[in-house]
Every structure is written in C-alpha cells, then in structure tokens.
Coordinates of C-alpha atoms in Angstrom, one line a residue:
M1 CA 94.9 100.5 126.8
S2 CA 97.4 100.8 123.9
E3 CA 100.0 98.1 123.4
Q4 CA 103.7 98.9 123.0
Y5 CA 106.3 97.2 120.8
P6 CA 110.0 98.5 120.9
D7 CA 111.9 97.3 117.8
R8 CA 115.4 97.4 119.3
D9 CA 117.4 97.8 122.5
P10 CA 116.8 101.4 123.7
E11 CA 120.5 101.6 124.7
A12 CA 121.6 100.8 121.1
P13 CA 123.0 103.7 119.0
G14 CA 120.8 105.2 116.4
V15 CA 117.1 106.0 116.3
E16 CA 114.9 103.8 118.4
L17 CA 111.4 103.0 116.9
I18 CA 108.6 102.2 119.3
T19 CA 105.2 101.0 118.1
L20 CA 102.1 101.5 120.1
R21 CA 98.8 100.0 119.0
A22 CA 95.7 102.1 119.6
P23 CA 92.7 100.4 121.1
N24 CA 90.5 100.9 118.0
P25 CA 90.4 97.6 116.2
G26 CA 87.9 97.1 113.4
P27 CA 87.3 96.1 109.8
M28 CA 89.1 99.2 108.5
T29 CA 91.7 99.6 111.2
L30 CA 92.6 95.9 111.5
T31 CA 94.2 95.4 115.0
G32 CA 94.2 99.2 115.6
T33 CA 96.1 102.2 114.4
C34 CA 99.9 102.0 114.8
T35 CA 101.4 105.0 116.5
Y36 CA 105.2 105.3 116.2
V37 CA 107.6 107.1 118.6
L38 CA 111.0 107.9 117.3
R39 CA 113.7 108.4 119.9
D40 CA 117.2 109.7 119.0
G41 CA 118.8 110.2 122.4
A42 CA 116.5 112.6 124.3
Q43 CA 115.0 114.0 121.1
V44 CA 111.6 112.5 120.2
W45 CA 109.2 112.6 117.3
V46 CA 105.7 111.0 117.2
V47 CA 104.1 109.8 114.0
D48 CA 100.3 109.2 113.8
P49 CA 99.1 109.7 117.4
G50 CA 95.9 108.0 116.5
P51 CA 92.4 108.5 117.9
K52 CA 91.7 111.0 120.7
D53 CA 91.8 108.2 123.3
P54 CA 93.1 109.4 126.7
E55 CA 94.6 106.1 127.7
H56 CA 96.3 105.7 124.3
L57 CA 97.7 109.3 124.4
A58 CA 98.9 108.6 128.0
G59 CA 100.8 105.6 126.7
V60 CA 102.4 107.7 123.9
L61 CA 103.5 110.2 126.5
L62 CA 105.0 107.5 128.6
A63 CA 106.8 106.0 125.6
C64 CA 108.3 109.4 124.8
G65 CA 110.1 109.3 128.2
A66 CA 110.3 111.7 131.1
D67 CA 113.5 113.2 129.7
A68 CA 112.1 113.7 126.2
Q69 CA 112.8 116.8 124.1
P70 CA 109.8 116.5 121.8
M71 CA 110.7 117.8 118.3
G72 CA 107.2 117.4 116.6
V73 CA 104.1 115.4 116.1
L74 CA 103.5 114.3 112.5
V75 CA 100.5 112.7 110.8
T76 CA 100.8 110.6 107.7
H77 CA 97.3 111.8 106.5
H78 CA 94.3 113.4 107.9
H79 CA 92.0 110.5 108.7
A80 CA 90.7 110.6 112.3
D81 CA 92.1 107.2 113.2
H82 CA 95.6 108.6 112.7
A83 CA 95.2 112.3 113.4
A84 CA 92.3 113.0 115.9
G85 CA 94.6 112.8 118.9
A86 CA 97.5 114.8 117.3
A87 CA 96.6 118.3 118.4
T88 CA 95.9 117.1 122.0
L89 CA 99.2 115.3 122.1
A90 CA 101.2 118.3 120.8
R91 CA 99.6 120.4 123.5
Q92 CA 100.4 117.9 126.2
L93 CA 104.0 117.6 125.1
S94 CA 104.3 121.4 125.0
A95 CA 102.8 121.8 128.5
R96 CA 105.0 119.1 130.0
T97 CA 108.3 120.4 128.5
G98 CA 107.6 124.2 128.3
R99 CA 108.6 124.2 124.6
D100 CA 106.5 124.7 121.5
V101 CA 105.9 121.3 119.9
P102 CA 104.7 121.7 116.3
L103 CA 102.0 119.6 114.7
W104 CA 102.9 118.7 111.1
A105 CA 100.6 117.6 108.2
A106 CA 100.8 117.7 104.4
D107 CA 97.5 119.6 104.2
Q108 CA 96.8 122.3 106.8
R109 CA 93.2 122.5 105.5
T110 CA 92.4 119.0 106.8
V111 CA 94.4 119.0 110.1
A112 CA 93.5 122.0 112.2
G113 CA 96.5 123.8 113.8
S114 CA 99.1 122.0 111.7
R115 CA 102.1 123.4 110.0
P116 CA 103.7 122.3 106.6
L117 CA 105.7 119.1 106.8
P118 CA 109.5 119.4 107.0
A119 CA 111.3 117.3 104.4
V120 CA 113.8 116.0 107.0
L121 CA 113.5 115.2 110.7
D122 CA 116.8 116.7 111.9
G123 CA 118.1 116.4 115.5
D124 CA 121.4 117.1 117.3
R125 CA 122.8 113.7 116.4
G126 CA 121.9 113.8 112.7
T127 CA 119.0 113.0 110.5
A128 CA 116.3 110.8 112.1
G129 CA 114.1 110.5 109.1
H130 CA 112.9 111.8 105.7
V131 CA 109.3 112.6 104.8
I132 CA 108.2 111.0 101.5
H133 CA 105.1 112.1 99.6
L134 CA 103.0 108.9 98.9
P135 CA 99.6 110.1 97.6
G136 CA 96.9 107.7 96.5
H137 CA 95.0 106.5 99.6
T138 CA 94.4 110.2 100.1
A139 CA 95.9 113.3 98.5
D140 CA 97.8 114.2 101.6
S141 CA 99.4 110.8 102.4
V142 CA 103.1 110.6 103.3
G143 CA 105.5 108.1 104.6
V144 CA 108.5 108.6 106.9
L145 CA 111.8 106.9 106.1
V146 CA 113.5 106.4 109.4
E147 CA 117.3 106.0 109.8
G148 CA 118.2 102.4 109.1
G149 CA 115.8 102.0 106.1
R150 CA 112.6 101.6 108.2
M151 CA 109.7 103.0 106.2
L152 CA 106.6 104.1 108.1
T153 CA 104.0 103.8 105.3
G154 CA 100.8 105.2 106.9
D155 CA 97.9 103.7 105.0
T156 CA 99.8 103.5 101.7
L157 CA 100.5 99.9 102.6
L158 CA 98.8 97.8 105.3
G159 CA 99.9 94.7 107.1
G160 CA 97.5 92.0 106.1
S161 CA 94.9 93.9 104.1
S162 CA 94.5 96.1 101.0
T163 CA 94.4 99.9 101.2
V164 CA 91.2 101.8 100.4
I165 CA 91.4 104.6 97.8
V166 CA 89.2 107.4 98.9
P167 CA 88.2 109.7 96.0
D168 CA 86.3 112.0 98.3
H169 CA 89.6 112.8 100.1
G170 CA 91.7 113.2 97.0
G171 CA 92.5 109.5 96.7
D172 CA 93.6 108.5 93.2
L173 CA 94.4 105.0 91.9
G174 CA 96.9 106.2 89.4
E175 CA 98.8 108.1 92.1
Y176 CA 98.5 105.1 94.4
L177 CA 100.2 102.9 91.8
Q178 CA 102.9 105.5 91.4
S179 CA 103.5 105.5 95.2
L180 CA 103.7 101.7 95.3
A181 CA 106.3 102.0 92.4
I182 CA 108.3 104.4 94.5
L183 CA 108.3 102.0 97.5
R184 CA 109.3 99.1 95.2
A185 CA 112.2 101.1 93.7
M186 CA 113.4 102.2 97.1
T187 CA 113.2 98.7 98.5
S188 CA 114.9 97.1 95.4
D189 CA 117.9 99.5 95.6
G190 CA 118.3 99.0 99.4
R191 CA 117.1 102.4 100.7
V192 CA 114.1 100.6 102.4
S193 CA 114.8 97.6 104.5
S194 CA 111.5 97.1 106.3
L195 CA 107.9 98.5 106.2
Y196 CA 105.9 99.6 109.2
P197 CA 102.3 100.1 108.2
G198 CA 99.6 102.3 109.6
H199 CA 97.6 99.1 110.5
G200 CA 98.7 95.5 110.9
E201 CA 102.0 93.8 111.3
P202 CA 105.3 95.1 109.9
Y203 CA 107.4 93.5 107.1
L204 CA 110.8 93.2 108.8
S205 CA 113.1 92.1 106.0
P206 CA 113.7 93.5 102.5
L207 CA 112.3 90.3 101.0
E208 CA 109.1 90.5 103.0
A209 CA 108.8 94.2 102.2
L210 CA 109.3 93.7 98.4
E211 CA 106.8 90.8 98.4
A212 CA 104.2 92.9 100.1
I213 CA 104.6 95.7 97.7
E214 CA 104.5 93.4 94.6
Q215 CA 101.3 91.8 96.0
A216 CA 99.7 95.2 96.5
I217 CA 100.6 96.2 92.9
A218 CA 99.3 92.9 91.5
H219 CA 96.1 93.1 93.5
R220 CA 95.3 96.6 92.1
H221 CA 96.0 95.5 88.5
E222 CA 93.8 92.5 89.0
R223 CA 90.9 94.7 90.3
I224 CA 91.4 97.1 87.3
E225 CA 91.0 94.2 84.9
Q226 CA 88.0 92.8 86.8
V227 CA 86.2 96.1 86.5
R228 CA 87.3 96.6 82.9
R229 CA 85.9 93.1 81.9
A230 CA 82.6 93.8 83.8
R231 CA 82.1 97.1 82.1
T232 CA 82.8 95.6 78.7
A233 CA 80.2 92.9 79.5
G234 CA 77.6 95.6 80.0
I235 CA 77.6 95.8 83.8
L236 CA 77.3 99.5 84.4
T237 CA 75.6 100.2 87.7
M238 CA 77.6 100.4 91.0
D239 CA 75.4 97.9 92.7
R240 CA 75.9 95.3 90.0
L241 CA 79.6 96.0 89.8
L242 CA 79.9 95.5 93.6
R243 CA 78.3 92.1 93.4
V244 CA 80.4 91.0 90.4
V245 CA 83.8 92.2 91.6
Y246 CA 83.5 91.6 95.3
G247 CA 80.9 88.8 95.4
A248 CA 77.5 88.6 97.0
D249 CA 78.9 87.7 100.5
L250 CA 80.8 91.0 100.9
P251 CA 80.5 91.9 104.7
A252 CA 78.2 94.9 105.2
Q253 CA 80.9 96.8 107.2
L254 CA 83.2 96.7 104.1
E255 CA 80.7 97.8 101.5
K256 CA 81.6 101.5 101.8
A257 CA 85.3 100.8 101.3
A258 CA 84.5 98.6 98.3
R259 CA 82.4 101.3 96.7
W260 CA 85.2 103.8 97.2
N261 CA 87.7 101.4 95.5
L262 CA 85.3 100.8 92.6
R263 CA 84.8 104.6 92.1
A264 CA 88.6 105.0 92.1
T265 CA 89.0 102.2 89.6
L266 CA 86.3 103.6 87.3
D267 CA 87.9 107.1 87.5
H268 CA 91.3 105.5 86.6
L269 CA 89.8 103.6 83.6
G270 CA 88.1 106.8 82.5
Q271 CA 91.4 108.8 82.7
N272 CA 93.3 106.1 80.8
G273 CA 90.8 105.3 78.1

C-alpha cells in the first residue's frame, strides 16, 4: 500500500501538496516513486501517478478527495515507474466525476493517450503551478513549480542518490547540466524554496535545495574528469572504464545505470572536444 505525506494543513489557504510513495522500492527507485497530488480547493492535479499498482492508484484517488474536481494527470517523463498508471488513473477520475480528465506529457509518442503539456496549471483560484522543461535524464523530462516555490523535479534531481542519464531515451549530459543550472538559478533568486524529487526525501529549505543542486553539479563534473583522465590514460573499452570509474565492487543491479551514465559522459566529451 502507498504511504501518504501531506506537507501542510489542508485547511490552510493556497495549494496543498500531498506526497504518496508507491510500493516499488529498489536500487533505481530508492524508497519508491513519489506521486504528488495538488489540491487547490476542490480542484485537483496529479503528478506522476507511478506504476500501474491497484492499491497505489486507489490511494491516489482517496488523496484526491471525494469532492475533487480533477483538472489533469501529468507525468514528468515517460518512464514506467512514473507513468504506467497514468492512463488508468485518468480514466478512473473521469468515470468517477463524469468529466474528461486529460493526461498530459511532454512527448505524446512515449505516453499513449497523452496530450501536450500546458505551460500553466490554472484553476478558479489562480495559478497552481508552472511546467518547466528540464531535459537531461530523458528528452521529455519536466518539473512542476507549485505555488509557494515548491519544485517537483521528477528524476532531474533525486533525494539521496544521483540521477541516471539515459541516452536511449534522449538523455543528454550537456542538457542535464543546463537543467541543473536552471534549478540553481531559480533557487538562488528565490523562485524555488524547496525541492520534491521523483524518488527519495524532499529538500525543504532553500539552503538544503541549493546544496543538493550544487552537489549534483559537482558530482557530474567529477565524473566527467574521471572519464576524461581514464581515456587519456588509454582505457578505451566500456568494461574497463566501468571498473576504473565505478570500482570493482559496483553492485550488479546498478551496472546498467552505470553504463548509461558512462555512455552519456563519453557522448558529452565527444561533443565538447
């Protein structure tokens, strides 16, 4: 069963943000996928419904509330641990309320039945959130900046681990570094006050958020230099690079992700001389 974490008193004014943790923990998903329910009065948006797990989706419906006016279901990117349950949830919300509930994604080719993302989540009481394009993890990755400076980052930033760059899905290290730079700028100038990642724990203050972003940027540049030095030393095969950069004790369940990151780093070095 999913776990639920409200971030404020539901009676307080403004947009309420409820976190539900999907029951899919693992090496890549950490403690499970974070599903976010945004409530602005009776109007409700769902971000990243997660896997197609009946109990989890039932928990999401419950969190929306019996009086909900669902405005849409949004996925931050097409990976199944975020998007597999999205079409089912949109149908369930439509059936329960008798109104068409759209499913939104950045790339309709990768999320069946989806529509192009709106730039703004607008409701009767004002703007609930803004959609921010944050490519890098995948080509179709986005974030949602919720009223009050709360940024839902998808997998662009994780709580307690580093993000995988997936070249097969349009992931690009250069674009990822640009997305992190966008998050850093928005946090530095006060537009972002906290970060709510697709997996792991949130960063609930501007200082925590900025530190997390800076650490992610530094980690990527360190990896780039490790791969550059290894290539200069004549280590050319992927298997040898894997051992040199990640060590001989890399857990088997993380090897695929490590290979993706190495490929993304090599592509980045190739593009930048």
